[in-house]
GROMACS .gro file of C-alpha atoms in nm:
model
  377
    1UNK     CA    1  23.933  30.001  10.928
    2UNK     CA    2  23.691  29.730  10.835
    3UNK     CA    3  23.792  29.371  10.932
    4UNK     CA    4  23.891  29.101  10.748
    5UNK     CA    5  23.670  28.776  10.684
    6UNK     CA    6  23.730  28.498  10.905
    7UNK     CA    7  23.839  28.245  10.692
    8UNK     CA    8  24.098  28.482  10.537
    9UNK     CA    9  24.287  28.535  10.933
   10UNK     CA   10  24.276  28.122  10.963
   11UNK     CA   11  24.442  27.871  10.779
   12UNK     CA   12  24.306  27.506  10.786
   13UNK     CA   13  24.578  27.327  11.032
   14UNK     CA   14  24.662  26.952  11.077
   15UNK     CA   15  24.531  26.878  11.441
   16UNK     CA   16  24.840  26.607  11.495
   17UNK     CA   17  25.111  26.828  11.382
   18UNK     CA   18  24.975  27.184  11.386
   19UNK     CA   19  25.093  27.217  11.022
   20UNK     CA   20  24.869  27.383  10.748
   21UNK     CA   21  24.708  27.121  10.547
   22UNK     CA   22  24.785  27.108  10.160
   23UNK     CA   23  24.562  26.977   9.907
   24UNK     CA   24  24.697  26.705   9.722
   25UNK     CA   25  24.584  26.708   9.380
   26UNK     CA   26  24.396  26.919   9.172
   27UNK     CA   27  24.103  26.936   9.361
   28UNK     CA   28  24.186  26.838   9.712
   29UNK     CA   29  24.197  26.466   9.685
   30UNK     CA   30  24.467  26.203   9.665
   31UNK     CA   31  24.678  26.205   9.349
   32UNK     CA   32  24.520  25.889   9.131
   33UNK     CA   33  24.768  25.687   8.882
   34UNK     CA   34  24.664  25.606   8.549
   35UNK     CA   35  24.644  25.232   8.657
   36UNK     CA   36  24.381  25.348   8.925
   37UNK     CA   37  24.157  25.549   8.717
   38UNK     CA   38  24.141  25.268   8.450
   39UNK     CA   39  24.024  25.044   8.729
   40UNK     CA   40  23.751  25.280   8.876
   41UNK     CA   41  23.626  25.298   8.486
   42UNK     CA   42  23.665  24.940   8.461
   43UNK     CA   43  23.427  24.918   8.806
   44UNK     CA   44  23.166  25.192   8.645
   45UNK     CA   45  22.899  25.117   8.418
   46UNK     CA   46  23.040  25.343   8.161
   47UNK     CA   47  23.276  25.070   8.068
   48UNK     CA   48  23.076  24.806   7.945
   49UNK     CA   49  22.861  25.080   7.792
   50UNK     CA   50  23.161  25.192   7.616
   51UNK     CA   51  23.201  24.823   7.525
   52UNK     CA   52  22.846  24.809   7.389
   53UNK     CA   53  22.911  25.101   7.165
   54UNK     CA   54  23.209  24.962   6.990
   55UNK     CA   55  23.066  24.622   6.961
   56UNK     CA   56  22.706  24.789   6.784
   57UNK     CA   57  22.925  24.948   6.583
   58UNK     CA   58  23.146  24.695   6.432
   59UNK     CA   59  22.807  24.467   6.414
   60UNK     CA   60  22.636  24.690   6.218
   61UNK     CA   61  22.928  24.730   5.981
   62UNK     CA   62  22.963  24.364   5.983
   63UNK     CA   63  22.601  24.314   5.935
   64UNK     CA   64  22.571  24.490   5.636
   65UNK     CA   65  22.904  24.383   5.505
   66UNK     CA   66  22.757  24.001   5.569
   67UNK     CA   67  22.453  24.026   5.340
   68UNK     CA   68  22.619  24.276   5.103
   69UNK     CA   69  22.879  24.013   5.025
   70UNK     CA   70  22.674  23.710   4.986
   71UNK     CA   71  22.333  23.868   4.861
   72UNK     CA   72  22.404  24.227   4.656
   73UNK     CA   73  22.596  24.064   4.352
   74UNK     CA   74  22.539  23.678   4.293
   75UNK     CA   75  22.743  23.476   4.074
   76UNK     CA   76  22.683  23.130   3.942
   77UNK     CA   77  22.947  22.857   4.092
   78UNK     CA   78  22.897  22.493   3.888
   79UNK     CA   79  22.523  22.496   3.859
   80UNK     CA   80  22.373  22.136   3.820
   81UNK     CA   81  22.162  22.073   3.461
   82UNK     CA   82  22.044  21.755   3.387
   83UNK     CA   83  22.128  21.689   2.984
   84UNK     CA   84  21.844  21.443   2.793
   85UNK     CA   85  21.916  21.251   2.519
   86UNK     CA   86  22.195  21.305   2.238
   87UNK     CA   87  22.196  21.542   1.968
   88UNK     CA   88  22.206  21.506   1.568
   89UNK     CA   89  22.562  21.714   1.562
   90UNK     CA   90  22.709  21.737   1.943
   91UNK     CA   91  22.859  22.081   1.836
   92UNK     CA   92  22.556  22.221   1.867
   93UNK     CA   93  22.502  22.110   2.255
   94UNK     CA   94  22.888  22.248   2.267
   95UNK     CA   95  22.793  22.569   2.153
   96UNK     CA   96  22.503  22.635   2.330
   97UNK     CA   97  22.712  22.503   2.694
   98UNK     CA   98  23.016  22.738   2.578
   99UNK     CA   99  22.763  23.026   2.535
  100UNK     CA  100  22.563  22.973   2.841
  101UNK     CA  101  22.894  22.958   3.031
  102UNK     CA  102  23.033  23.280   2.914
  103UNK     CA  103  22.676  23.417   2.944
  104UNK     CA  104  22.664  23.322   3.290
  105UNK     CA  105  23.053  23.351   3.430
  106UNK     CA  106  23.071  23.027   3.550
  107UNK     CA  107  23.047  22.683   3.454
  108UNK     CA  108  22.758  22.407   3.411
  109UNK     CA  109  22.798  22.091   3.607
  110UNK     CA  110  22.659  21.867   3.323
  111UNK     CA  111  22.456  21.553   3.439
  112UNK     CA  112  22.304  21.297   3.164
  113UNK     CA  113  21.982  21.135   3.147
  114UNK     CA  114  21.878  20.901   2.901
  115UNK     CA  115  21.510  21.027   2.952
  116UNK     CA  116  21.317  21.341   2.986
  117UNK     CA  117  21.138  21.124   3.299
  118UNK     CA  118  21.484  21.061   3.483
  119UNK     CA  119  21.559  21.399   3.428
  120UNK     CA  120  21.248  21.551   3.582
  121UNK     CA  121  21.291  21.310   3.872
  122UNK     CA  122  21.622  21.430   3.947
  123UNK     CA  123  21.508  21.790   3.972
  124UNK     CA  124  21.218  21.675   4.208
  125UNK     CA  125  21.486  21.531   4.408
  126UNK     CA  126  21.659  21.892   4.405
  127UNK     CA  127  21.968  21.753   4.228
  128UNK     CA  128  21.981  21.953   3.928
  129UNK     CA  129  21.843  22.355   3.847
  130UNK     CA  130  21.756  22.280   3.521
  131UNK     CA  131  21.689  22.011   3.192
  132UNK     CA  132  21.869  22.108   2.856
  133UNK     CA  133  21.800  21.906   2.547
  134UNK     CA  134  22.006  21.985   2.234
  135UNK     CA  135  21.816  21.847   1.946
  136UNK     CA  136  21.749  21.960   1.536
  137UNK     CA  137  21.580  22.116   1.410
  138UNK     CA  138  21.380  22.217   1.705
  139UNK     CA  139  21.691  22.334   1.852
  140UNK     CA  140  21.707  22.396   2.247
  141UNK     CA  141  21.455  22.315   2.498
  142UNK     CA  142  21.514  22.464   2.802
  143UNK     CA  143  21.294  22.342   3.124
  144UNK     CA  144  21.389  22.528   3.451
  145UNK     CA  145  21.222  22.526   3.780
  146UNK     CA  146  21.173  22.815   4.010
  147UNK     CA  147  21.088  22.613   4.297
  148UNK     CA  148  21.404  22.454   4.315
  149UNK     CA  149  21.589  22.824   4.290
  150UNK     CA  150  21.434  23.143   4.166
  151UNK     CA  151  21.729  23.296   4.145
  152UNK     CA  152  21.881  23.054   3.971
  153UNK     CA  153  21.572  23.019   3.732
  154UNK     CA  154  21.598  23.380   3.657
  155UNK     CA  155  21.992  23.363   3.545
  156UNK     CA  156  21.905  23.056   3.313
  157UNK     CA  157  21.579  23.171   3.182
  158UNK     CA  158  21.730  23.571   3.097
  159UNK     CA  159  22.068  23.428   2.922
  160UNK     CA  160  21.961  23.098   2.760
  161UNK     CA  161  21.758  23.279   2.431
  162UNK     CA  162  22.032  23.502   2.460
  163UNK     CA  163  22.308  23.263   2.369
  164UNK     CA  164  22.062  23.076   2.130
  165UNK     CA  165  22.024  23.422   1.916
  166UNK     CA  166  22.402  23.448   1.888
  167UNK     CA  167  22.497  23.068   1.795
  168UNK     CA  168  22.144  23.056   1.537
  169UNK     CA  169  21.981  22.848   1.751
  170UNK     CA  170  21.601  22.870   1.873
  171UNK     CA  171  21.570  22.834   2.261
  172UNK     CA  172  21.213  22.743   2.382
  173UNK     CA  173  21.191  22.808   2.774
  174UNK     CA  174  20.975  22.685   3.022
  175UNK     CA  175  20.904  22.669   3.380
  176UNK     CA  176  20.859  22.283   3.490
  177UNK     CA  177  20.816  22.384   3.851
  178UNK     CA  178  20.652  22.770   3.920
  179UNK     CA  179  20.649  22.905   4.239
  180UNK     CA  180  20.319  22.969   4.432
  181UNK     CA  181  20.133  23.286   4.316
  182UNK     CA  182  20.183  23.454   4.639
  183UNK     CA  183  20.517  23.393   4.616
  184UNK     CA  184  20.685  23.518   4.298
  185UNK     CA  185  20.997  23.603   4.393
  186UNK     CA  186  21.056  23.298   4.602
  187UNK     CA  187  21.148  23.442   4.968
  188UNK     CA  188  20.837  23.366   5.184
  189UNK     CA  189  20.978  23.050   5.309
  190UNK     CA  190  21.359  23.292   5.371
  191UNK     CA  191  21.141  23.529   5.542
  192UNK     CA  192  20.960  23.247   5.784
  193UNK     CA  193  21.304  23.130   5.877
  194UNK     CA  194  21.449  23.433   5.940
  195UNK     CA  195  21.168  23.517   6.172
  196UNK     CA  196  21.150  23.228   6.332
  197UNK     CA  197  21.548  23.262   6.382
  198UNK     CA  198  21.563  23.626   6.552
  199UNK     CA  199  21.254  23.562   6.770
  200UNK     CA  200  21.384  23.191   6.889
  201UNK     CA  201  21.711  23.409   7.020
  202UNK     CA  202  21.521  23.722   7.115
  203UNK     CA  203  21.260  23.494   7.352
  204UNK     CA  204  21.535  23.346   7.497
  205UNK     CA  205  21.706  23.679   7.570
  206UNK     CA  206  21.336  23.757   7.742
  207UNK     CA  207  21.309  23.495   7.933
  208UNK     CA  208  21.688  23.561   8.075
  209UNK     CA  209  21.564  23.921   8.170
  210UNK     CA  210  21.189  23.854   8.280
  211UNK     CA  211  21.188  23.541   8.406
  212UNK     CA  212  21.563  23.502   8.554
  213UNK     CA  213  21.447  23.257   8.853
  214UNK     CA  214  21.321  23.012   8.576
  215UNK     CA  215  21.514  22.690   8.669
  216UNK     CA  216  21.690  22.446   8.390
  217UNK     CA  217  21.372  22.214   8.352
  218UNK     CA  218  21.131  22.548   8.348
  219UNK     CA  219  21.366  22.761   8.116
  220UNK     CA  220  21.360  22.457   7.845
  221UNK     CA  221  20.982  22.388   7.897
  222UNK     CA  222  20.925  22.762   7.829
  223UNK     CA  223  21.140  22.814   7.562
  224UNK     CA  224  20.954  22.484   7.383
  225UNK     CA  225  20.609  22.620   7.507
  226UNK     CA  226  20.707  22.986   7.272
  227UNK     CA  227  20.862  22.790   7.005
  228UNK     CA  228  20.527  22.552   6.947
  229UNK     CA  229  20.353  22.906   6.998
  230UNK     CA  230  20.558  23.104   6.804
  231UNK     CA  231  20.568  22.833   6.482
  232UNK     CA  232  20.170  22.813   6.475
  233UNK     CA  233  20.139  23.204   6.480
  234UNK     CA  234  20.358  23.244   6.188
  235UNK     CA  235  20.241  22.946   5.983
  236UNK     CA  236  19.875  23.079   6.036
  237UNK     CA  237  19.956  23.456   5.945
  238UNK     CA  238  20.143  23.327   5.611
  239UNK     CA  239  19.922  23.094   5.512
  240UNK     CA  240  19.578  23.173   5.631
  241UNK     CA  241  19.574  23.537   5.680
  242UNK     CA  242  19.801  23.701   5.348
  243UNK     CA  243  19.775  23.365   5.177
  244UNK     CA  244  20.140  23.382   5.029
  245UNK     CA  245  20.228  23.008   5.041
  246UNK     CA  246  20.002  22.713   5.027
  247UNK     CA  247  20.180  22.518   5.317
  248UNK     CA  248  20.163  22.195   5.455
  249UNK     CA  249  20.046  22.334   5.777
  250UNK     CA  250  20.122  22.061   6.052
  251UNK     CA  251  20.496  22.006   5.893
  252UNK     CA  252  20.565  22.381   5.836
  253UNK     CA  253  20.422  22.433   6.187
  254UNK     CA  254  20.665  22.198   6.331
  255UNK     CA  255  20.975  22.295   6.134
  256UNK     CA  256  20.929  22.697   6.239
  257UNK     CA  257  20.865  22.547   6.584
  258UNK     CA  258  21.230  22.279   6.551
  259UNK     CA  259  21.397  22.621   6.443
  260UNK     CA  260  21.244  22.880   6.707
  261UNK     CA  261  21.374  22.586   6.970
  262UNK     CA  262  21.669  22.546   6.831
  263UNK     CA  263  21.744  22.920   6.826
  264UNK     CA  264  21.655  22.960   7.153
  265UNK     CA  265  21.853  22.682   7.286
  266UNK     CA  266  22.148  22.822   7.129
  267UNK     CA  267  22.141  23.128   7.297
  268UNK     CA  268  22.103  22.963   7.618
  269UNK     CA  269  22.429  22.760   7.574
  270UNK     CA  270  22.629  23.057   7.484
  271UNK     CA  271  22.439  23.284   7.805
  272UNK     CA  272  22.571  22.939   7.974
  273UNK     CA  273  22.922  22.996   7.875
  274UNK     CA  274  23.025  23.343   7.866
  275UNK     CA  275  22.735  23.485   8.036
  276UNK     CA  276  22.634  23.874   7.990
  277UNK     CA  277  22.827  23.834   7.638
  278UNK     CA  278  22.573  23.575   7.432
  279UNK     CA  279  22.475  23.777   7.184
  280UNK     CA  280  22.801  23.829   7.041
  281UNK     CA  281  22.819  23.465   6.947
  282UNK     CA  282  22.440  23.394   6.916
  283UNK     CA  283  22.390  23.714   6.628
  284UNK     CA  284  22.747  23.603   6.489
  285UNK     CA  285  22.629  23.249   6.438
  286UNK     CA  286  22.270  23.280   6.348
  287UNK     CA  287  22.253  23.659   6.186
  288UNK     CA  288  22.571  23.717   6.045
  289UNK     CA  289  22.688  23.414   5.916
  290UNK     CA  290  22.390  23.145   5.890
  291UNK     CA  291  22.089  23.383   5.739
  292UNK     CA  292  22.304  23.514   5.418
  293UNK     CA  293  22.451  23.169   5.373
  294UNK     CA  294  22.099  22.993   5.427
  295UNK     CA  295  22.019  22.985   5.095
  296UNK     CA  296  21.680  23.154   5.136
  297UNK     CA  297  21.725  23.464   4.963
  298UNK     CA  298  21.981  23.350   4.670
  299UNK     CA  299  22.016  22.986   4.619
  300UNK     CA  300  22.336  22.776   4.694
  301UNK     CA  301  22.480  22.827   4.354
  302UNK     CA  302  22.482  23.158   4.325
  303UNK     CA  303  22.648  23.231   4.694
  304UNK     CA  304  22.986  23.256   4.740
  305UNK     CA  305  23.140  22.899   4.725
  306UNK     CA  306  23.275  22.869   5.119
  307UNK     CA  307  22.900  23.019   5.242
  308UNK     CA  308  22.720  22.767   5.003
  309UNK     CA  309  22.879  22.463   5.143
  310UNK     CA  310  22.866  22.569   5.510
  311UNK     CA  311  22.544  22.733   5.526
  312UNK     CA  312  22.339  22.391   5.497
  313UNK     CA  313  22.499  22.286   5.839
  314UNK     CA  314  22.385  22.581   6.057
  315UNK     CA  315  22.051  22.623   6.164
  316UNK     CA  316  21.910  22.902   5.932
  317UNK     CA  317  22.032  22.668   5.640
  318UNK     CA  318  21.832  22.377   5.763
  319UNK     CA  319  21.542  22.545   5.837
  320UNK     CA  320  21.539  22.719   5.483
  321UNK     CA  321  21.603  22.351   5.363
  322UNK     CA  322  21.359  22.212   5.528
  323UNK     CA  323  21.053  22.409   5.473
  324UNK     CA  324  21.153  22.434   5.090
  325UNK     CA  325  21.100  22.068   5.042
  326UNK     CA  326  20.815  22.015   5.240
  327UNK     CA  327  20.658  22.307   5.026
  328UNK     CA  328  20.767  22.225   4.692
  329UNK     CA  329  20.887  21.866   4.673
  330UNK     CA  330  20.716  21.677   4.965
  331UNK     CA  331  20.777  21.350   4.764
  332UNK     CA  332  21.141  21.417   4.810
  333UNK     CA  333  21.225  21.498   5.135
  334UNK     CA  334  21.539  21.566   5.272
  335UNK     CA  335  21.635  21.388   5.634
  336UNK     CA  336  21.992  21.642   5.649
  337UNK     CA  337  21.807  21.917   5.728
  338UNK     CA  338  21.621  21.794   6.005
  339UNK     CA  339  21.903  21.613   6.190
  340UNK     CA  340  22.131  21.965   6.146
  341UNK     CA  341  21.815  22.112   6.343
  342UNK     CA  342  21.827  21.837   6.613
  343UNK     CA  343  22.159  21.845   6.646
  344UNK     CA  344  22.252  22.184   6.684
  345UNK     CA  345  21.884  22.168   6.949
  346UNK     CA  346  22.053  21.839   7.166
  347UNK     CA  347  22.397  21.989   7.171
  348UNK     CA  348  22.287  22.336   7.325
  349UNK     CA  349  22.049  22.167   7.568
  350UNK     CA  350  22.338  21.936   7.705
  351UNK     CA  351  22.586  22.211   7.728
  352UNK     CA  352  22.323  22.388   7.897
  353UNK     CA  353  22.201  22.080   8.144
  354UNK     CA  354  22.584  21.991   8.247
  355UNK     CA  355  22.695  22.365   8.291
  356UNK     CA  356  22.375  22.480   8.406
  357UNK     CA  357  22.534  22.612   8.739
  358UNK     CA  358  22.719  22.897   8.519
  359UNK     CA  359  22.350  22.978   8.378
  360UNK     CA  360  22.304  23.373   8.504
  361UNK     CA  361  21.950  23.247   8.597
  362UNK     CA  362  21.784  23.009   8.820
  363UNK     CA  363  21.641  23.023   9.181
  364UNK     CA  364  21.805  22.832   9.531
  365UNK     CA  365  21.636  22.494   9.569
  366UNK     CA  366  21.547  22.589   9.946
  367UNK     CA  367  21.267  22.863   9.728
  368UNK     CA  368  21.149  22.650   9.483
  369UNK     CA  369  20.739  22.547   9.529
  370UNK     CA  370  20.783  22.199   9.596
  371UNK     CA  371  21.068  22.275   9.869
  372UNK     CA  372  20.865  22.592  10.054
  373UNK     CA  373  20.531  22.342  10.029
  374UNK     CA  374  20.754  22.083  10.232
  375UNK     CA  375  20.874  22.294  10.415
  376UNK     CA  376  20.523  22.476  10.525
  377UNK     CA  377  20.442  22.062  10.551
   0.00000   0.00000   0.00000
């Protein structure tokens, strides 16, 4: 009669009360609650991966949603045209500003110059898209300017001969202000900002990861030194190397380098307050909402009316601003722009300077150089 294994003859006993010992559980181990196995997820680093997953995915949906909504079907709102002179029978101007109207969807924001002069000035000082003059029996002269809008140009110049054909009235159209060869579609200058946007955030994300230990003084003096860096290397590749906008280089230079700053900086104050979590607000604030509503890829006009008035207050919006004057109207330039930049620039740095003890980053003063030098003194 062959003998049973051991382990079958011997039960597993509790030494204190010479009991058998029963599993608890499943497996063996103490029964967990539902409140306990939420917390040892929460403690894992599956939770803020799971975290990460939801958040890419609403961004991307977001993202494309963003530029969909402002970019994929513009519509005029109240476009500025300069009117010159007065015609021979007004019906005729009130034709041809019912027609372009309908033609367009929207409505003209009429402005009146006595003079073709006054009226050319005004759209060197980007106040107006366009000059109409009404007169017989030459009938309508239509001057727009790309510079100040391509997409805006393109609208005027595609319907204008349209509504003249359907009142009887010739429409002559011409461009008073073309866009740089390279440029024909007018979105170098979008496409400069927007780089110089993601990679003012993205060094500053770098720096936070490679160079943690970087204290306040160091962090800001680094993220200046990439930004003066960064701005020359763009200006040069645009400029010099594909040759797609003739730019004032020393003023473009320094606006891409305002705006990589800037972009940086803002990143920093948001790493400052909520830590791990600054690219939620940083992508929000600078992708999301300020690129589409910059004005860089479909002018003011033509975006959605609450993105066209706040757009020009966030940093993509200034930059786009900015560089577009200096480009094409450097007689005319804007001071708005420039003061949104150092605004949004002295703001982050403060929140950063007084809070700077919630930065992730930074060293202990006891192994900074100058303190282990004394020290070793």
């Amino acid at each position: 009669m062959s003998e049973e294994p051991e382990w079958s003859e011997h039960r597993a006993e509790d030494p204190s009360t010479d009991q058998p010992r029963h599993p608890h559980g499943k497996h063996g181990g103490p029964r967990r609650t539902p409140a306990r196995k939420w917390q040892d997820f929460k403690d894992s680093p599956f939770f803020p991966a799971t975290v990460l997953v939801l958040i890419l995915a609403a961004g991307a949906g977001l993202f494309a949603g963003s530029y969909t909504y402002a970019m994929a079907n513009p519509t005029p709102h109240r476009v500025p045209v300069a009117v010159v002179g007065e015609p021979e029978n007004r019906r005729d101007r009130s034709e041809f500003v019912t027609g372009m109207e309908k033609a367009l969807g929207s409505s003209l924001k009429l402005r009146h110059y006595r003079t073709q002069t006054a009226a050319e000035h005004a759209i060197e000082a980007q106040q107006v898209f366009a000059i109409m003059r009404v007169e017989r029996p030459k009938g309508v002269e239509l001057d727009v300017s790309s510079a100040s809008g391509a997409s805006v140009a393109e609208l005027l110049e595609e319907a204008g001969p349209k509504v003249g054909k359907k009142i009887g009235v010739p429409v002559e159209v011409r461009d008073l202000k073309p866009l740089d060869q390279g440029d024909p579609r007018g979105l170098a200058i979008f496409y400069i900002s927007l780089a110089a946007v993601i990679i003012g955030f993205v060094g500053a994300i770098q720096l936070s990861v490679h160079a943690r230990a970087l204290n306040p003084p160091e962090r800001i003096a680094f993220t200046l030194a990439y930004a003066l860096l960064g701005g020359f290397v763009i200006a040069a590749v645009v400029d010099w190397g594909l040759g797609a906008l003739d730019l004032p280089f020393v003023h473009s230079w320094m606006i891409l380098a305002l705006t990589l700053f800037t972009s940086g900086m803002v990143f920093t104050m948001f790493n400052t307050l909520v830590g791990r979590w600054a690219m939620l607000p940083t992508w929000g604030l600078m992708v999301l909402l300020g690129n589409p509503s910059s004005g860089g890829a479909v002018s003011w006009p033509l975006l959605p009316s609450v993105l066209g008035e706040i757009g020009r207050w966030l940093p993509p919006g200034a930059s786009v601003n900015a560089q577009h004057t200096a480009v094409y109207f450097p007689d005319h330039q804007l001071l708005q722009p420039y003061l949104v930049l150092a605004a949004w620039a002295l703001v982050s740095c403060a929140v950063f300077w007084i809070w700077r003890h919630r930065h992730p980053g930074g060293r202990p003063r006891s192994s900074s150089p100058s303190h282990a030098a004394a020290a070793a003194g």
